[in-house]
Tab-separated table of C-alpha atoms in Angstrom:
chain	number	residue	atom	x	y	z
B	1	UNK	CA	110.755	117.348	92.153
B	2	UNK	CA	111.231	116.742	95.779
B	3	UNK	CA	109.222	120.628	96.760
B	4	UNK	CA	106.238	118.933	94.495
B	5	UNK	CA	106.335	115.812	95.990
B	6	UNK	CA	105.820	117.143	99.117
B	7	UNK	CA	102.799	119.666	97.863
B	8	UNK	CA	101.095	116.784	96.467
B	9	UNK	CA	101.943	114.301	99.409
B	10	UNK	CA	100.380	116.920	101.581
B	11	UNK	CA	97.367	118.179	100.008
B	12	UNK	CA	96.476	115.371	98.357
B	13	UNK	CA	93.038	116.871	97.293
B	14	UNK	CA	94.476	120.019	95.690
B	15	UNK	CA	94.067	119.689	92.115
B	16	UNK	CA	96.691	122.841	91.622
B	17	UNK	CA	99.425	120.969	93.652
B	18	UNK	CA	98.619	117.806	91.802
B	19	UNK	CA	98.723	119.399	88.566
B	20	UNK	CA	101.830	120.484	89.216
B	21	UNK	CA	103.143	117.755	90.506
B	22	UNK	CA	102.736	115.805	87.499
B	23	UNK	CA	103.402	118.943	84.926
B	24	UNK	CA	106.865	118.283	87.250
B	25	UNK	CA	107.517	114.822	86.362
B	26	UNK	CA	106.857	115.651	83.179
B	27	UNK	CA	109.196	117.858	82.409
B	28	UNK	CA	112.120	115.650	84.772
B	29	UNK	CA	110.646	113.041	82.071
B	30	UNK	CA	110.510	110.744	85.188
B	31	UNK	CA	107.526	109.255	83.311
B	32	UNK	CA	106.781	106.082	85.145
B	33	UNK	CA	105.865	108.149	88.697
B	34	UNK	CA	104.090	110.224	86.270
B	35	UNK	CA	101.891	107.072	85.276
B	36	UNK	CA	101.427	106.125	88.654
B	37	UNK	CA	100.868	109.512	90.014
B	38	UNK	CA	98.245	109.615	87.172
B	39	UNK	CA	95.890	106.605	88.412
B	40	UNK	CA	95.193	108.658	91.312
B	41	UNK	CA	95.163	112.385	89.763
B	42	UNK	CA	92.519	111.619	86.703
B	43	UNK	CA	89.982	110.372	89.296
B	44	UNK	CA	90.417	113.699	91.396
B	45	UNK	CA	90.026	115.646	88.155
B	46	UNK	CA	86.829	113.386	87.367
B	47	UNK	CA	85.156	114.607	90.535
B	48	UNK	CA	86.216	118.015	90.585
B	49	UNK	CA	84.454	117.926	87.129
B	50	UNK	CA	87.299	118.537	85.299
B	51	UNK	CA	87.389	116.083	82.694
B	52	UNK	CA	89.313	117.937	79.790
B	53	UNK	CA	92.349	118.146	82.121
B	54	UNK	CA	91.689	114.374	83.115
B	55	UNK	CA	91.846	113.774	79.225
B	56	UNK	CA	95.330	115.822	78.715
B	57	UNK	CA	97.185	113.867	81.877
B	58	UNK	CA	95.822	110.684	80.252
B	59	UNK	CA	97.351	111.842	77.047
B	60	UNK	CA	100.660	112.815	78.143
B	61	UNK	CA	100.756	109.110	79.832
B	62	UNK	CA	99.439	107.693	76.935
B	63	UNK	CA	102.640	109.292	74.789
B	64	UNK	CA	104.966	108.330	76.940
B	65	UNK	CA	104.378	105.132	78.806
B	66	UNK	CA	104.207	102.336	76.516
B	67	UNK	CA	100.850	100.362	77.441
B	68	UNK	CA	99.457	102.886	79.708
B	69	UNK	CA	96.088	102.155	80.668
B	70	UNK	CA	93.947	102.767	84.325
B	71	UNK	CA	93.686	100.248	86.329
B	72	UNK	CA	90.256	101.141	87.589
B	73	UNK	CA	87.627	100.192	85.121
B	74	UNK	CA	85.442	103.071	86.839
B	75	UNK	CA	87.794	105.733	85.744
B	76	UNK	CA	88.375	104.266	82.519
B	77	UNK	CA	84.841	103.799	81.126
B	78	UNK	CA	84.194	107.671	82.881
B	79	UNK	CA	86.880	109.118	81.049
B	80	UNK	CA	86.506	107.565	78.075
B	81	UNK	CA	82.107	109.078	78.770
B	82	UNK	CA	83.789	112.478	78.813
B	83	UNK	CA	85.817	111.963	75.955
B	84	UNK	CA	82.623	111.092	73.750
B	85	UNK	CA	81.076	113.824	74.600
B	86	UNK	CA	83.866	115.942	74.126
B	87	UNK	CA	83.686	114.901	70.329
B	88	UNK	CA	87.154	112.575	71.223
B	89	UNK	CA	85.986	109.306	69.317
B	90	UNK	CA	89.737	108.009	69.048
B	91	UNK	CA	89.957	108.855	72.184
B	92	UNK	CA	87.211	107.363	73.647
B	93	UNK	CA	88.526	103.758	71.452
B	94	UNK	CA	92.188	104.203	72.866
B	95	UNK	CA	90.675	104.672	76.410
B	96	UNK	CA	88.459	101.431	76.217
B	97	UNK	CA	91.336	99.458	73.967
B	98	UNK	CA	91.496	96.284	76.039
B	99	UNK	CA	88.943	96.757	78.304
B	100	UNK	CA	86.837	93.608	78.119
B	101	UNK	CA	90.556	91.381	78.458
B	102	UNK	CA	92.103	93.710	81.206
B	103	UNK	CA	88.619	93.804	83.165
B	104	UNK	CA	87.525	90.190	82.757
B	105	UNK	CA	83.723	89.811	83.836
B	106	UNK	CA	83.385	93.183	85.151
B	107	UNK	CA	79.959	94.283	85.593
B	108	UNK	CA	80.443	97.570	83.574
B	109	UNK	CA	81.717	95.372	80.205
B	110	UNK	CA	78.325	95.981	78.396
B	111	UNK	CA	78.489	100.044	78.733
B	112	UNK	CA	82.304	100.013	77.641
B	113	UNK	CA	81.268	98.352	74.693
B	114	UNK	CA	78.218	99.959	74.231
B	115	UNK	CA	80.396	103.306	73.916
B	116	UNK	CA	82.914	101.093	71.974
B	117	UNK	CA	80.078	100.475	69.337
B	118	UNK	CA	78.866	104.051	69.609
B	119	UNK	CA	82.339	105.732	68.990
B	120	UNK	CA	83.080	103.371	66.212
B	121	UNK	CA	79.668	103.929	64.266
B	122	UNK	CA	79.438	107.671	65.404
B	123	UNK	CA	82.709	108.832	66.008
B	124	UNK	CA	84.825	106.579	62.998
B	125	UNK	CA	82.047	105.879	60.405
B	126	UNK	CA	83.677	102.132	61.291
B	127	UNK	CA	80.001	100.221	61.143
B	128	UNK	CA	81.806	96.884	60.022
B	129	UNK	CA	83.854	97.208	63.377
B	130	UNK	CA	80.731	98.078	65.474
B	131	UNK	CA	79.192	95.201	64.132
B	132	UNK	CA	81.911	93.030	65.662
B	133	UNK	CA	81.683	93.987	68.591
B	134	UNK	CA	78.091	94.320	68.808
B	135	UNK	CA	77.991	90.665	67.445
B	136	UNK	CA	80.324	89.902	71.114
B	137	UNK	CA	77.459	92.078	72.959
B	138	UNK	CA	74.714	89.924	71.597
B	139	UNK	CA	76.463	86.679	72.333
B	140	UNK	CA	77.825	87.555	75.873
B	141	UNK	CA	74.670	89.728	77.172
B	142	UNK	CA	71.704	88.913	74.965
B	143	UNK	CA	68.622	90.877	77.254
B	144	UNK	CA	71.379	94.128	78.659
B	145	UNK	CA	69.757	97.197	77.715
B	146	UNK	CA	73.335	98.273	76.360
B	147	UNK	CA	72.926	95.446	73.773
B	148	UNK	CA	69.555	96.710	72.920
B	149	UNK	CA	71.552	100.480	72.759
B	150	UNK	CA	73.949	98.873	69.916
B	151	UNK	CA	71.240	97.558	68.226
B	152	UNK	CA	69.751	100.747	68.101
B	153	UNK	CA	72.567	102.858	67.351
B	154	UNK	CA	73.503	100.131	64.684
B	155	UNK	CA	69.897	99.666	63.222
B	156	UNK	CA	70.439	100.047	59.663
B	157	UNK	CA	73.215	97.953	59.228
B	158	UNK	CA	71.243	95.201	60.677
B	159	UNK	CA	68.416	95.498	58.728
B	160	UNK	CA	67.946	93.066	55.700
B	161	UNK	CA	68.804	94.550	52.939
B	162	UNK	CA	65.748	94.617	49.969
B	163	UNK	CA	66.255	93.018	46.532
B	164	UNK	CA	66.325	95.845	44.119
C-alpha cells in the first residue's frame, strides 16, 4: 500500500499509477481511502476520456462505501452523461440519487434532472416517475430549456388523453 501511495502521491496525473493505487486499496479492503482517493481519480479518468473506467471505480465505491456519492456536482452529472450514453440507465439514476438535496440551488439542477427524467422514461420505461420529477422541473424552472427537454422527451404522457 505504502509503494502505491507513493506512485500516486508522485505522479498524480498518471492514470496507470492511480489505477493502481486504488485497484490497491481495494484489494487491502481499506475502502474509505479508496472513496476518497476516488473523488479525485474519476475526474482524471473524465478528462483523459476514459469514462468506462470512471464508471467501474464509481462502482466498486458504490459496493462498498455505504452512501458513496461525489462531492462535486460537475463530476457527478458528467459521469452519470457517460453512463447514459453507455446504455447505464440505473446507473445514470444511482449517480444522480440525491442530487437536487446534496447540491441545493446549484446551477446544473435542471440538466441532472433533465437526465433524471430521460433515464427514467428511456432507460426504466418509469413514465409515472418522470412525470414527478418533471412536475418539480416545471414548478422550480418553468422557461429552462431542460424543462422544455422533459416535456419533450415526456410528450405523450402529457398529452390529453381523447374520449374513445
Amino acid at each position: 500500500v505504502e509503494t502505491a501511495r507513493e506512485w500516486q502521491r508522485t505522479a498524480f496525473d498518471s492514470v496507470p499509477d492511480q489505477l493502481r493505487y486504488h485497484r490497491v486499496l481495494k484489494l487491502a479492503e481499506r475502502f474509505e481511502p479508496m472513496a476518497q482517493h476516488a473523488q479525485q481519480l474519476i475526474p482524471l479518468l473524465l478528462s483523459k476520456q476514459q469514462g468506462r473506467e470512471a464508471i467501474e471505480v464509481w462502482t466498486s465505491c458504490y459496493k462498498r462505501v455505504t452512501g458513496f456519492q461525489l462531492k462535486s456536482p460537475e463530476t457527478a452529472l458528467q459521469l452519470a452523461q457517460h453512463a447514459w450514453k453507455s446504455m447505464q440507465p440505473r446507473v445514470t439514476l444511482l449517480l444522480l440519487q440525491g442530487f437536487e438535496k446534496q447540491h441545493g440551488a446549484h446551477e446544473l439542477i435542471p440538466q441532472a434532472q433533465e437526465l433524471i427524467v430521460r433515464a427514467l422514461k428511456q432507460g426504466e420505461n418509469r413514465a409515472d416517475q418522470a412525470l414527478k420529477v418533471f412536475m418539480r422541473m416545471q414548478a422550480r424552472y418553468p422557461n429552462h430549456a431542460c424543462t422544455q427537454e422533459a416535456a419533450w422527451i415526456l410528450r405523450d404522457e402529457l398529452q390529453p388523453k381523447s374520449a374513445t
